[in-house]
C-alpha positions as a LaTeX table, in Angstrom:
\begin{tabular}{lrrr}
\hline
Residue & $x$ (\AA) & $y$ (\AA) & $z$ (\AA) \\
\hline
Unk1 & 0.00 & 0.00 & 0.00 \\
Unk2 & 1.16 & 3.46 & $-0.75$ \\
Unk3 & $-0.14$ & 6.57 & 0.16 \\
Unk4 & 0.97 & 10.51 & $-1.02$ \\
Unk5 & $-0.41$ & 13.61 & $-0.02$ \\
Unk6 & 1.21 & 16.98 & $-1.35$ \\
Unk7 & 0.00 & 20.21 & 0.57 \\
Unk8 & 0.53 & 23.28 & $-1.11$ \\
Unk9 & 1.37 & 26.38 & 1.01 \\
Unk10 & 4.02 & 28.94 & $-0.17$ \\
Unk11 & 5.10 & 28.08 & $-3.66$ \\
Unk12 & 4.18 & 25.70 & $-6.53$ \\
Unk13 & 7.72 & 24.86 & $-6.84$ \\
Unk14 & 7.30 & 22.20 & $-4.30$ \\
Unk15 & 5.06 & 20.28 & $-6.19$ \\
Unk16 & 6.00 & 18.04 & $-8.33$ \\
Unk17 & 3.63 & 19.26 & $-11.83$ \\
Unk18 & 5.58 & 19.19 & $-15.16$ \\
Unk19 & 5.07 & 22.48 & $-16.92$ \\
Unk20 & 4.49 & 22.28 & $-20.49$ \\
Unk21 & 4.28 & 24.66 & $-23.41$ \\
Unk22 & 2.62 & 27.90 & $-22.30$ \\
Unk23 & 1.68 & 26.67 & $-19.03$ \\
Unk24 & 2.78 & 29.15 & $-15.60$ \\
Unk25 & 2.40 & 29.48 & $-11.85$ \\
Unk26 & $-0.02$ & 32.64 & $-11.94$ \\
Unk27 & $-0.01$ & 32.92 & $-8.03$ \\
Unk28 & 0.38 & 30.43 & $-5.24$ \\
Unk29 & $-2.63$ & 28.51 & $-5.95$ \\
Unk30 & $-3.37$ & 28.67 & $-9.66$ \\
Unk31 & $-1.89$ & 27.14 & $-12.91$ \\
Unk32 & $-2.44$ & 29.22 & $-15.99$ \\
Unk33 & $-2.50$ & 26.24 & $-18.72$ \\
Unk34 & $-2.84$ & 29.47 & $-21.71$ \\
Unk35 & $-1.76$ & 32.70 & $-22.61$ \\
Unk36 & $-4.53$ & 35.15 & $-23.33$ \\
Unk37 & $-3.63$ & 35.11 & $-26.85$ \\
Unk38 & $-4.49$ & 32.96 & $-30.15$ \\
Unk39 & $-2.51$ & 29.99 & $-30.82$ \\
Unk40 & $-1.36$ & 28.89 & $-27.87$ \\
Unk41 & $-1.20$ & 25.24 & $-26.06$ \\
Unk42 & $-0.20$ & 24.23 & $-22.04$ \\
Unk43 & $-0.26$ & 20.67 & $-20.07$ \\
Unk44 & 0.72 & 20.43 & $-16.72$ \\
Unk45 & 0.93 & 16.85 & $-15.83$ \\
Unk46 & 2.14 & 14.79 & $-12.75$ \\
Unk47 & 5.45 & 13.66 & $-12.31$ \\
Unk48 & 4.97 & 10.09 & $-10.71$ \\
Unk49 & 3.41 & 7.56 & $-13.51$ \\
Unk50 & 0.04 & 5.59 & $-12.63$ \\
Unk51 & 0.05 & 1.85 & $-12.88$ \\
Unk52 & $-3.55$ & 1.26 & $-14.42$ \\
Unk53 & $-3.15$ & $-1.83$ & $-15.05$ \\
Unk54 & $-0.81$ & $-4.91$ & $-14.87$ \\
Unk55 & $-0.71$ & $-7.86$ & $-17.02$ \\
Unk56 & 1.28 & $-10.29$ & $-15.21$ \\
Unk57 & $-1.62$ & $-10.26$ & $-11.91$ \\
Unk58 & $-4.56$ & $-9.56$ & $-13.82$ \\
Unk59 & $-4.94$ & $-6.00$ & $-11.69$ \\
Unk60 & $-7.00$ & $-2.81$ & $-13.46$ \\
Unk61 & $-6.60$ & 0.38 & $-11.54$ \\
Unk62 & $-9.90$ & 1.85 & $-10.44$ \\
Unk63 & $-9.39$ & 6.25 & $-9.78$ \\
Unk64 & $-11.41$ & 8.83 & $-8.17$ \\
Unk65 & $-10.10$ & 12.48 & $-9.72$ \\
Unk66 & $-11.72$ & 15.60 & $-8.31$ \\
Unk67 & $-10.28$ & 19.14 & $-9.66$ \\
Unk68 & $-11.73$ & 22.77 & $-9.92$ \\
Unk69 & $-10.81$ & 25.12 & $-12.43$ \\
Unk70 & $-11.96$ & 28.70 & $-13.52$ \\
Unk71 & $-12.59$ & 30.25 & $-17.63$ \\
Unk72 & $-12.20$ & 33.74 & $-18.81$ \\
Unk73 & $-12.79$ & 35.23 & $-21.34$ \\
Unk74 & $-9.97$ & 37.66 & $-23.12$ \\
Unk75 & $-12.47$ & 39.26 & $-25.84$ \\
Unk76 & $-16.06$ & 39.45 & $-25.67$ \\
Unk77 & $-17.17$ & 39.68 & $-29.58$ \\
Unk78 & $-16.20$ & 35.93 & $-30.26$ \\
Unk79 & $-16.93$ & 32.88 & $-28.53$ \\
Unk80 & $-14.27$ & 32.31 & $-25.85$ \\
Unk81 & $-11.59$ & 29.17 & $-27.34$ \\
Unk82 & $-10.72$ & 26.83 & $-26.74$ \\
Unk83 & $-11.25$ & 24.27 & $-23.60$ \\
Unk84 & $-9.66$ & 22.43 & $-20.60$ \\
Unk85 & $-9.53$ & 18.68 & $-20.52$ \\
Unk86 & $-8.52$ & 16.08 & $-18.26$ \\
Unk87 & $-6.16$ & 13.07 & $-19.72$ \\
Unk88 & $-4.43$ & 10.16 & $-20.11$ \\
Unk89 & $-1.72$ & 9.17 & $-22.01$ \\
Unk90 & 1.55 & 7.26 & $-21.81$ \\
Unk91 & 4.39 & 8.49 & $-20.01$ \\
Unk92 & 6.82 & 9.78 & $-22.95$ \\
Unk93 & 3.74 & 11.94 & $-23.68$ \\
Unk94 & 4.53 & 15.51 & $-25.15$ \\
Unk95 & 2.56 & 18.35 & $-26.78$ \\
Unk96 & 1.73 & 17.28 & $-30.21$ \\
Unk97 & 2.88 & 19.36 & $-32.90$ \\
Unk98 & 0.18 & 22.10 & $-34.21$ \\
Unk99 & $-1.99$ & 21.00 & $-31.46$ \\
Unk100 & $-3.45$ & 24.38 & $-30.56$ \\
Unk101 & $-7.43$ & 25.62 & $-31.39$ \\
Unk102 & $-9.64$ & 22.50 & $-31.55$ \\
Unk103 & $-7.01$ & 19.89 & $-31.07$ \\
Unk104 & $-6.47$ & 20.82 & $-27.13$ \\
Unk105 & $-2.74$ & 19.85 & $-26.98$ \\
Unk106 & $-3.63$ & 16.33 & $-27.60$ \\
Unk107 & $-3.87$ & 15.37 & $-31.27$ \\
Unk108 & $-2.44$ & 17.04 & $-34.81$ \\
Unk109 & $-4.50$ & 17.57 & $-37.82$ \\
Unk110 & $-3.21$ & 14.58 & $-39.35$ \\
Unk111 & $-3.75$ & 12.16 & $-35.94$ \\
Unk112 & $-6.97$ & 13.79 & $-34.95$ \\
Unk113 & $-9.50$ & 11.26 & $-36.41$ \\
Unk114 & $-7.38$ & 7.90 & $-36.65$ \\
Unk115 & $-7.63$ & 5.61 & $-33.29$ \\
Unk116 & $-5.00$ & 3.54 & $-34.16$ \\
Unk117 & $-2.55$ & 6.60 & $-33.76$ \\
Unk118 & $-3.06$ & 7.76 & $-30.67$ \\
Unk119 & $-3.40$ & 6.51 & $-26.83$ \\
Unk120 & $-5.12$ & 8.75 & $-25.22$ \\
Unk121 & $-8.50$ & 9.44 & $-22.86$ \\
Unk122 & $-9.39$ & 12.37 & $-21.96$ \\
Unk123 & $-12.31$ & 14.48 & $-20.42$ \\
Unk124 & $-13.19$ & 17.82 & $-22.41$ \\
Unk125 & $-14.90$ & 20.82 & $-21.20$ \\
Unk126 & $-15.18$ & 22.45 & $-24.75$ \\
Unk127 & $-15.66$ & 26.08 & $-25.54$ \\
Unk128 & $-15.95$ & 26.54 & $-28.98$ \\
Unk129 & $-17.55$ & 24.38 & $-31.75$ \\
Unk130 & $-15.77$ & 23.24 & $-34.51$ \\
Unk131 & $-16.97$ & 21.45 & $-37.01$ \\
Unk132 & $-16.53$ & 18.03 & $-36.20$ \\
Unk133 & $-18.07$ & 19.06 & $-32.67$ \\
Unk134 & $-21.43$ & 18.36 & $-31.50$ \\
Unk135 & $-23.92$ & 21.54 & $-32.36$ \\
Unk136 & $-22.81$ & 23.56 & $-29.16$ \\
Unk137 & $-20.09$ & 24.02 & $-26.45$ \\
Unk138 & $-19.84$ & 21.11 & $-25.18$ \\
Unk139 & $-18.53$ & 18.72 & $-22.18$ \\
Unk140 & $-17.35$ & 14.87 & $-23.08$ \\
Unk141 & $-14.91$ & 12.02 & $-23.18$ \\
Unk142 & $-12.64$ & 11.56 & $-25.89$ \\
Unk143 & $-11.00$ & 8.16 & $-27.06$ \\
Unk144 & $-8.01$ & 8.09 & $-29.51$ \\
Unk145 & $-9.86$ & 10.95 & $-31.19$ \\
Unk146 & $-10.97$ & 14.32 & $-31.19$ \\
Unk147 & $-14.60$ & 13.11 & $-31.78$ \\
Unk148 & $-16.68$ & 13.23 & $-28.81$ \\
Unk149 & $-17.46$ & 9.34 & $-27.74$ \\
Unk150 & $-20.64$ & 10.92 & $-25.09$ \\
Unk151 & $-21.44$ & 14.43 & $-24.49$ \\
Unk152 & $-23.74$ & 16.95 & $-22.79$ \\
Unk153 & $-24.00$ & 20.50 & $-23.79$ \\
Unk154 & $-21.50$ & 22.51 & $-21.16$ \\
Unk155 & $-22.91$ & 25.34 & $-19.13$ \\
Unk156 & $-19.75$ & 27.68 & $-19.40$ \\
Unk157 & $-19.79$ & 30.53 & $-16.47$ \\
Unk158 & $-17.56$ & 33.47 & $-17.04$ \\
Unk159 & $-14.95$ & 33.55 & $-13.71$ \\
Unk160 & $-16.99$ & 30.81 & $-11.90$ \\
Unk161 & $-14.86$ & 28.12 & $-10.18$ \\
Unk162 & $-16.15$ & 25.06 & $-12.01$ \\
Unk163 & $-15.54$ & 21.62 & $-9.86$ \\
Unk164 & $-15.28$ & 18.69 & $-11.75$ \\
Unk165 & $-15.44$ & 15.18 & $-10.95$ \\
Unk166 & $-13.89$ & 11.71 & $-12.86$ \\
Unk167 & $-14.53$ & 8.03 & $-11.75$ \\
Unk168 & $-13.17$ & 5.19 & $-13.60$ \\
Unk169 & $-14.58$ & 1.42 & $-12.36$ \\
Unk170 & $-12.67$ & $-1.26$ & $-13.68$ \\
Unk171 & $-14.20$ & $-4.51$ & $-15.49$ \\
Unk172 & $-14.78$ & $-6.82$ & $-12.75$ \\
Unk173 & $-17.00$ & $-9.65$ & $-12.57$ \\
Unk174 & $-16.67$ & $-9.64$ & $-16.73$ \\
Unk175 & $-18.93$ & $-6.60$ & $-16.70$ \\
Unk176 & $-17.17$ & $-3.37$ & $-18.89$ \\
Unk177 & $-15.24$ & $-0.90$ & $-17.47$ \\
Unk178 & $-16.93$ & 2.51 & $-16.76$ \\
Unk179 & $-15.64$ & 6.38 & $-16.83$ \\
Unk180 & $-17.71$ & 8.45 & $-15.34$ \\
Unk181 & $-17.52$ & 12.38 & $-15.71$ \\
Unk182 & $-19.97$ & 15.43 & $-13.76$ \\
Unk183 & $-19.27$ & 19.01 & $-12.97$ \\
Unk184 & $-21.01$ & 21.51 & $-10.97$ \\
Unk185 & $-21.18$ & 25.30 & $-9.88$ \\
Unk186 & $-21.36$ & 27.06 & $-6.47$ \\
Unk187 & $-23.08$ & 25.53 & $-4.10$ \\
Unk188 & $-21.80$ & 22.43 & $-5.81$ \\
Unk189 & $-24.89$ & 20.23 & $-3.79$ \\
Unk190 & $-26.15$ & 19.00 & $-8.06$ \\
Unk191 & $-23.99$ & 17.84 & $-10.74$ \\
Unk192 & $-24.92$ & 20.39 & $-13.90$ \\
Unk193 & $-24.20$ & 17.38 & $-15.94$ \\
Unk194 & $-23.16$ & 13.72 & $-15.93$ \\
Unk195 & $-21.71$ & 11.56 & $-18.68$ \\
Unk196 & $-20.80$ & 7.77 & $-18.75$ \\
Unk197 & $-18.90$ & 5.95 & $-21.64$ \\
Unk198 & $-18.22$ & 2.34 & $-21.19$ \\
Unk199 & $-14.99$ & 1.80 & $-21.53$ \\
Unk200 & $-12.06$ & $-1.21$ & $-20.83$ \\
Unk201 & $-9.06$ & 1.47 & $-20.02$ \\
Unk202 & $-6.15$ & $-1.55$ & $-19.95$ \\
Unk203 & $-7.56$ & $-1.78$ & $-23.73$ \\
Unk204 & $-6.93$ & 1.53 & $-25.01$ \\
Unk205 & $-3.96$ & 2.63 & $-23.00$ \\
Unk206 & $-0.29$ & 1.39 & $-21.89$ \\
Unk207 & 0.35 & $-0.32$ & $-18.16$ \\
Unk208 & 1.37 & 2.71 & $-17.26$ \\
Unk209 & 0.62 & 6.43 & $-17.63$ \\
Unk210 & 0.67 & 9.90 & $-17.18$ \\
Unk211 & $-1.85$ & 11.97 & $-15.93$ \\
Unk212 & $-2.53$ & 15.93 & $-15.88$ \\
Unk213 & $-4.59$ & 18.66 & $-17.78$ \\
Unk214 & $-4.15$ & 20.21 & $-21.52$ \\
Unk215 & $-5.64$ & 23.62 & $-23.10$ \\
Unk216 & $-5.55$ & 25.36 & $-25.86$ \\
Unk217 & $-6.70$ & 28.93 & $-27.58$ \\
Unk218 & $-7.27$ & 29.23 & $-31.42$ \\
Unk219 & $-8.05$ & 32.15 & $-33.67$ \\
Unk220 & $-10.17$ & 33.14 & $-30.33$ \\
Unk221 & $-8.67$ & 33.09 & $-26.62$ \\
Unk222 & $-9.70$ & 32.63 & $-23.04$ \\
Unk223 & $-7.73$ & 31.37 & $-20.39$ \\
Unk224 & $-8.11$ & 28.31 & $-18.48$ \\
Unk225 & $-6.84$ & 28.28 & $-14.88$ \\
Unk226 & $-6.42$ & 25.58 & $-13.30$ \\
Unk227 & $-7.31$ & 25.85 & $-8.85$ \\
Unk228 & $-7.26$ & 22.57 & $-6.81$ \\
Unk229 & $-6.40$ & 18.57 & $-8.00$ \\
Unk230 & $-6.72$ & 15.55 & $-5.73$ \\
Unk231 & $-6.33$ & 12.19 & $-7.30$ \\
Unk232 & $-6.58$ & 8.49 & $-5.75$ \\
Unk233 & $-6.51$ & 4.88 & $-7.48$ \\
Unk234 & $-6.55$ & 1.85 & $-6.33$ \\
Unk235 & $-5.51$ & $-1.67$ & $-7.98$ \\
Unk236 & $-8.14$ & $-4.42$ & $-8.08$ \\
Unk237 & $-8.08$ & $-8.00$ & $-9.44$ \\
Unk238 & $-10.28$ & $-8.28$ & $-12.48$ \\
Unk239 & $-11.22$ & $-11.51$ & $-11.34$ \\
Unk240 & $-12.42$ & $-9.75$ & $-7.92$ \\
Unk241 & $-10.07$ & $-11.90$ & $-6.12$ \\
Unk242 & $-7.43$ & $-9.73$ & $-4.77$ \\
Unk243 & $-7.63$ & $-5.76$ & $-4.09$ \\
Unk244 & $-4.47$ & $-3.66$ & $-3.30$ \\
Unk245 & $-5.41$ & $-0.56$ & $-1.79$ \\
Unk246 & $-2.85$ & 2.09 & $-4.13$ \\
Unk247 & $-3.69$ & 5.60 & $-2.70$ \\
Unk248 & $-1.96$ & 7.11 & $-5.86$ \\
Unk249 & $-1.55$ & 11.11 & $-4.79$ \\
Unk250 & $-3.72$ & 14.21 & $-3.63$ \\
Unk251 & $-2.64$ & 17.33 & $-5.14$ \\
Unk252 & $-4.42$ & 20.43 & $-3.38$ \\
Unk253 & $-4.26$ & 24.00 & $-3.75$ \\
Unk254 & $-2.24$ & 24.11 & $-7.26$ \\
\hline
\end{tabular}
């Protein structure tokens, strides 16, 4: 069993978040994943890798993610651009080439729409419709694709914290695996929305993996700021005849 907890008190710099692209520390207790300008693309991800799964004892990680984050808008005579997701992806990850606008840091125009070249999940909280999007802004799970797998229609609040919630149940008792996405405004007692996609994670994506946020502005800005993160996972037997309690990490405060 293994357990990590990272406080946050003074400085960001004793957490250990990878900084990519246009990503910053905006104050003590907020990631900036964009510029306010067009064009641009930030991750932040966690350091330490998560075992999801592991061939050799039959184990599938279950996770519980829970992370608030706030949108502005930089202009107000266009449709704020472009989103915030959540993701997975293996651990040599990096920001995809040309992977600003619609593409969220985590596909190119030429990888976008093929499965077989990508590992990736992710959860999107999109701002701007493009036209493989559903017919409004937008809030989903991606697989391997930009192309929304499930979706609701987003309720996007200008400089409301935004708390979001992610829950992935493994496949046990030969049942599918299940990923689970809601989000909710102040008081945060309803979910605004929920979506489900059943999905076998240790199908689509390598033993082990990174995990963290992406963003992206296009010909249209906002930023995308990035408040608290706690994650937890915990390895269970797909046979349901073993658990190992893996208390992966709880980031607060970023």
């Amino acid at each position: 069993m293994a357990n990590f907890f990272i406080q946050q008190t003074h400085s960001l710099s004793t957490l250990t978040i990878n900084l990519e692209g246009d990503t910053i520390v905006v104050t003590p207790d907020a990631l900036r994943l964009t510029h306010p300008i067009t064009n641009t693309t930030g991750r932040a991800l966690y350091t330490s890798p998560l075992h999801l799964w592991e061939h050799s004892t039959l184990r599938v990680s279950s996770f519980d993610t829970n992370f608030t984050f706030v949108l502005s808008a930089t202009e107000y005579e266009h449709e704020p651009s472009d989103g915030i997701t959540f993701f997975i992806a293996p651990i040599d990850t990096t920001i995809p080439h040309d992977s600003y606008g619609g593409f969220l840091g985590l596909f190119t125009p030429e990888n976008a729409f093929n499965a077989s070249a990508n590992q990736v999940v992710a959860v999107e909280f999109d701002t701007f419709r493009n036209p493989w999007d559903p017919r409004d802004i937008h809030f989903s799970i991606l697989a391997n694709t930009i192309s929304s797998e499930t979706y609701q229609n987003f309720e996007r609040r200008e400089n409301e914290i935004v708390s979001a919630r992610i829950t992935y149940t493994p496949p046990l008792r030969g049942e599918s695996g299940t990923l689970t996405a809601s989000y909710s405004y102040p008081p945060y007692t309803t979910p605004a929305s929920t979506i489900t996609l059943p999905i076998n994670l240790h199908t689509v994506l390598p033993q082990w993996v990174s995990i963290g946020f992406s963003s992206s502005t296009g010909d249209y800005t906002q930023t995308h700021i990035v408040r608290t993160w706690s994650f937890s996972s915990q390895l269970l037997s797909i046979e349901n005849t073993k658990e190992e309690n893996d208390v992966y990490n709880t980031v607060r405060d970023v």
